[in-house]
Amino acid sequence: MMSTDERLAYMAEHILRNFATRGDEEAIEATAQHIGLYWDPGMKARAAAMADVPGVPLSEAARAVFRRLGEEQPLD
């Protein structure tokens, strides 16, 4: 069974694959927009926290998406 972090990584990678024909930068942007629209705040915060954690199974493109999510998170 997948952990929550593994599931988030899997979903992000799947979304990226769907946008892959647009090229890397556009796929990253489209994925970040998709996640921004459809993932709940807790999922987005957890994904952003995973962006720079070593050992998390993320492609560089997924890390870029998760970093963008971190940049967009409102400060409390």
PDB file of C-alpha atoms in Angstrom:
ATOM      1  CA  MET A   1       0.000   0.000   0.000  1.00  0.00           C
ATOM      2  CA  MET A   2       1.278   3.491  -0.853  1.00  0.00           C
ATOM      3  CA  SER A   3       2.001   6.087   1.766  1.00  0.00           C
ATOM      4  CA  THR A   4       0.352   9.494   1.419  1.00  0.00           C
ATOM      5  CA  ASP A   5       3.593  10.999   0.125  1.00  0.00           C
ATOM      6  CA  GLU A   6       3.993   8.199  -2.418  1.00  0.00           C
ATOM      7  CA  ARG A   7       0.394   8.706  -3.549  1.00  0.00           C
ATOM      8  CA  LEU A   8       0.910  12.461  -4.013  1.00  0.00           C
ATOM      9  CA  ALA A   9       4.086  11.811  -5.990  1.00  0.00           C
ATOM     10  CA  TYR A  10       2.299   9.214  -8.122  1.00  0.00           C
ATOM     11  CA  MET A  11      -0.597  11.565  -8.868  1.00  0.00           C
ATOM     12  CA  ALA A  12       1.701  14.480  -9.751  1.00  0.00           C
ATOM     13  CA  GLU A  13       3.758  12.292 -12.083  1.00  0.00           C
ATOM     14  CA  HIS A  14       0.565  11.052 -13.747  1.00  0.00           C
ATOM     15  CA  ILE A  15      -0.706  14.608 -14.301  1.00  0.00           C
ATOM     16  CA  LEU A  16       2.693  15.611 -15.720  1.00  0.00           C
ATOM     17  CA  ARG A  17       2.566  12.724 -18.196  1.00  0.00           C
ATOM     18  CA  ASN A  18      -0.811  13.969 -19.437  1.00  0.00           C
ATOM     19  CA  PHE A  19       0.704  17.364 -20.234  1.00  0.00           C
ATOM     20  CA  ALA A  20       4.040  16.028 -21.547  1.00  0.00           C
ATOM     21  CA  THR A  21       3.291  16.787 -25.196  1.00  0.00           C
ATOM     22  CA  ARG A  22       3.387  20.508 -24.339  1.00  0.00           C
ATOM     23  CA  GLY A  23       7.086  20.402 -23.474  1.00  0.00           C
ATOM     24  CA  ASP A  24       8.710  20.428 -20.051  1.00  0.00           C
ATOM     25  CA  GLU A  25       8.081  24.013 -18.947  1.00  0.00           C
ATOM     26  CA  GLU A  26       4.461  24.110 -20.111  1.00  0.00           C
ATOM     27  CA  ALA A  27       3.809  20.674 -18.592  1.00  0.00           C
ATOM     28  CA  ILE A  28       5.186  21.894 -15.252  1.00  0.00           C
ATOM     29  CA  GLU A  29       3.065  25.050 -15.397  1.00  0.00           C
ATOM     30  CA  ALA A  30      -0.097  23.173 -16.426  1.00  0.00           C
ATOM     31  CA  THR A  31       0.432  20.579 -13.697  1.00  0.00           C
ATOM     32  CA  ALA A  32       0.949  23.256 -11.045  1.00  0.00           C
ATOM     33  CA  GLN A  33      -2.237  24.987 -12.207  1.00  0.00           C
ATOM     34  CA  HIS A  34      -4.177  21.720 -12.175  1.00  0.00           C
ATOM     35  CA  ILE A  35      -3.002  20.833  -8.684  1.00  0.00           C
ATOM     36  CA  GLY A  36      -3.697  24.392  -7.526  1.00  0.00           C
ATOM     37  CA  LEU A  37      -7.285  24.071  -8.708  1.00  0.00           C
ATOM     38  CA  TYR A  38      -8.135  20.532  -7.670  1.00  0.00           C
ATOM     39  CA  TRP A  39      -6.045  19.445  -4.702  1.00  0.00           C
ATOM     40  CA  ASP A  40      -7.134  20.433  -1.231  1.00  0.00           C
ATOM     41  CA  PRO A  41      -4.905  22.784   0.815  1.00  0.00           C
ATOM     42  CA  GLY A  42      -3.522  19.955   2.936  1.00  0.00           C
ATOM     43  CA  MET A  43      -2.435  17.958  -0.106  1.00  0.00           C
ATOM     44  CA  LYS A  44      -0.792  21.024  -1.660  1.00  0.00           C
ATOM     45  CA  ALA A  45       1.038  21.889   1.568  1.00  0.00           C
ATOM     46  CA  ARG A  46       2.295  18.323   1.964  1.00  0.00           C
ATOM     47  CA  ALA A  47       3.436  18.214  -1.658  1.00  0.00           C
ATOM     48  CA  ALA A  48       5.261  21.538  -1.277  1.00  0.00           C
ATOM     49  CA  ALA A  49       7.022  20.192   1.809  1.00  0.00           C
ATOM     50  CA  MET A  50       8.206  17.160  -0.182  1.00  0.00           C
ATOM     51  CA  ALA A  51       9.825  19.236  -2.950  1.00  0.00           C
ATOM     52  CA  ASP A  52      13.357  19.216  -1.574  1.00  0.00           C
ATOM     53  CA  VAL A  53      13.335  16.114   0.615  1.00  0.00           C
ATOM     54  CA  PRO A  54      16.032  13.662  -0.490  1.00  0.00           C
ATOM     55  CA  GLY A  55      14.866  10.151  -1.227  1.00  0.00           C
ATOM     56  CA  VAL A  56      11.327  11.106  -2.224  1.00  0.00           C
ATOM     57  CA  PRO A  57      10.616   9.374  -5.552  1.00  0.00           C
ATOM     58  CA  LEU A  58       9.993  12.464  -7.713  1.00  0.00           C
ATOM     59  CA  SER A  59      11.184  13.381 -11.166  1.00  0.00           C
ATOM     60  CA  GLU A  60      12.851  16.767 -11.506  1.00  0.00           C
ATOM     61  CA  ALA A  61       9.703  18.036 -13.225  1.00  0.00           C
ATOM     62  CA  ALA A  62       7.516  16.939 -10.294  1.00  0.00           C
ATOM     63  CA  ARG A  63       9.954  18.597  -7.870  1.00  0.00           C
ATOM     64  CA  ALA A  64       9.603  21.800  -9.898  1.00  0.00           C
ATOM     65  CA  VAL A  65       5.804  21.545  -9.645  1.00  0.00           C
ATOM     66  CA  PHE A  66       5.954  20.998  -5.892  1.00  0.00           C
ATOM     67  CA  ARG A  67       8.372  23.925  -5.489  1.00  0.00           C
ATOM     68  CA  ARG A  68       5.917  26.171  -7.343  1.00  0.00           C
ATOM     69  CA  LEU A  69       3.173  25.043  -5.007  1.00  0.00           C
ATOM     70  CA  GLY A  70       5.380  26.089  -2.082  1.00  0.00           C
ATOM     71  CA  GLU A  71       5.893  29.517  -3.619  1.00  0.00           C
ATOM     72  CA  GLU A  72       2.135  29.956  -3.998  1.00  0.00           C
ATOM     73  CA  GLN A  73       1.217  28.916  -0.455  1.00  0.00           C
ATOM     74  CA  PRO A  74      -0.176  31.842   1.540  1.00  0.00           C
ATOM     75  CA  LEU A  75       1.709  32.752   4.682  1.00  0.00           C
ATOM     76  CA  ASP A  76      -0.326  32.411   7.888  1.00  0.00           C
TER      77      ASP A  76
END
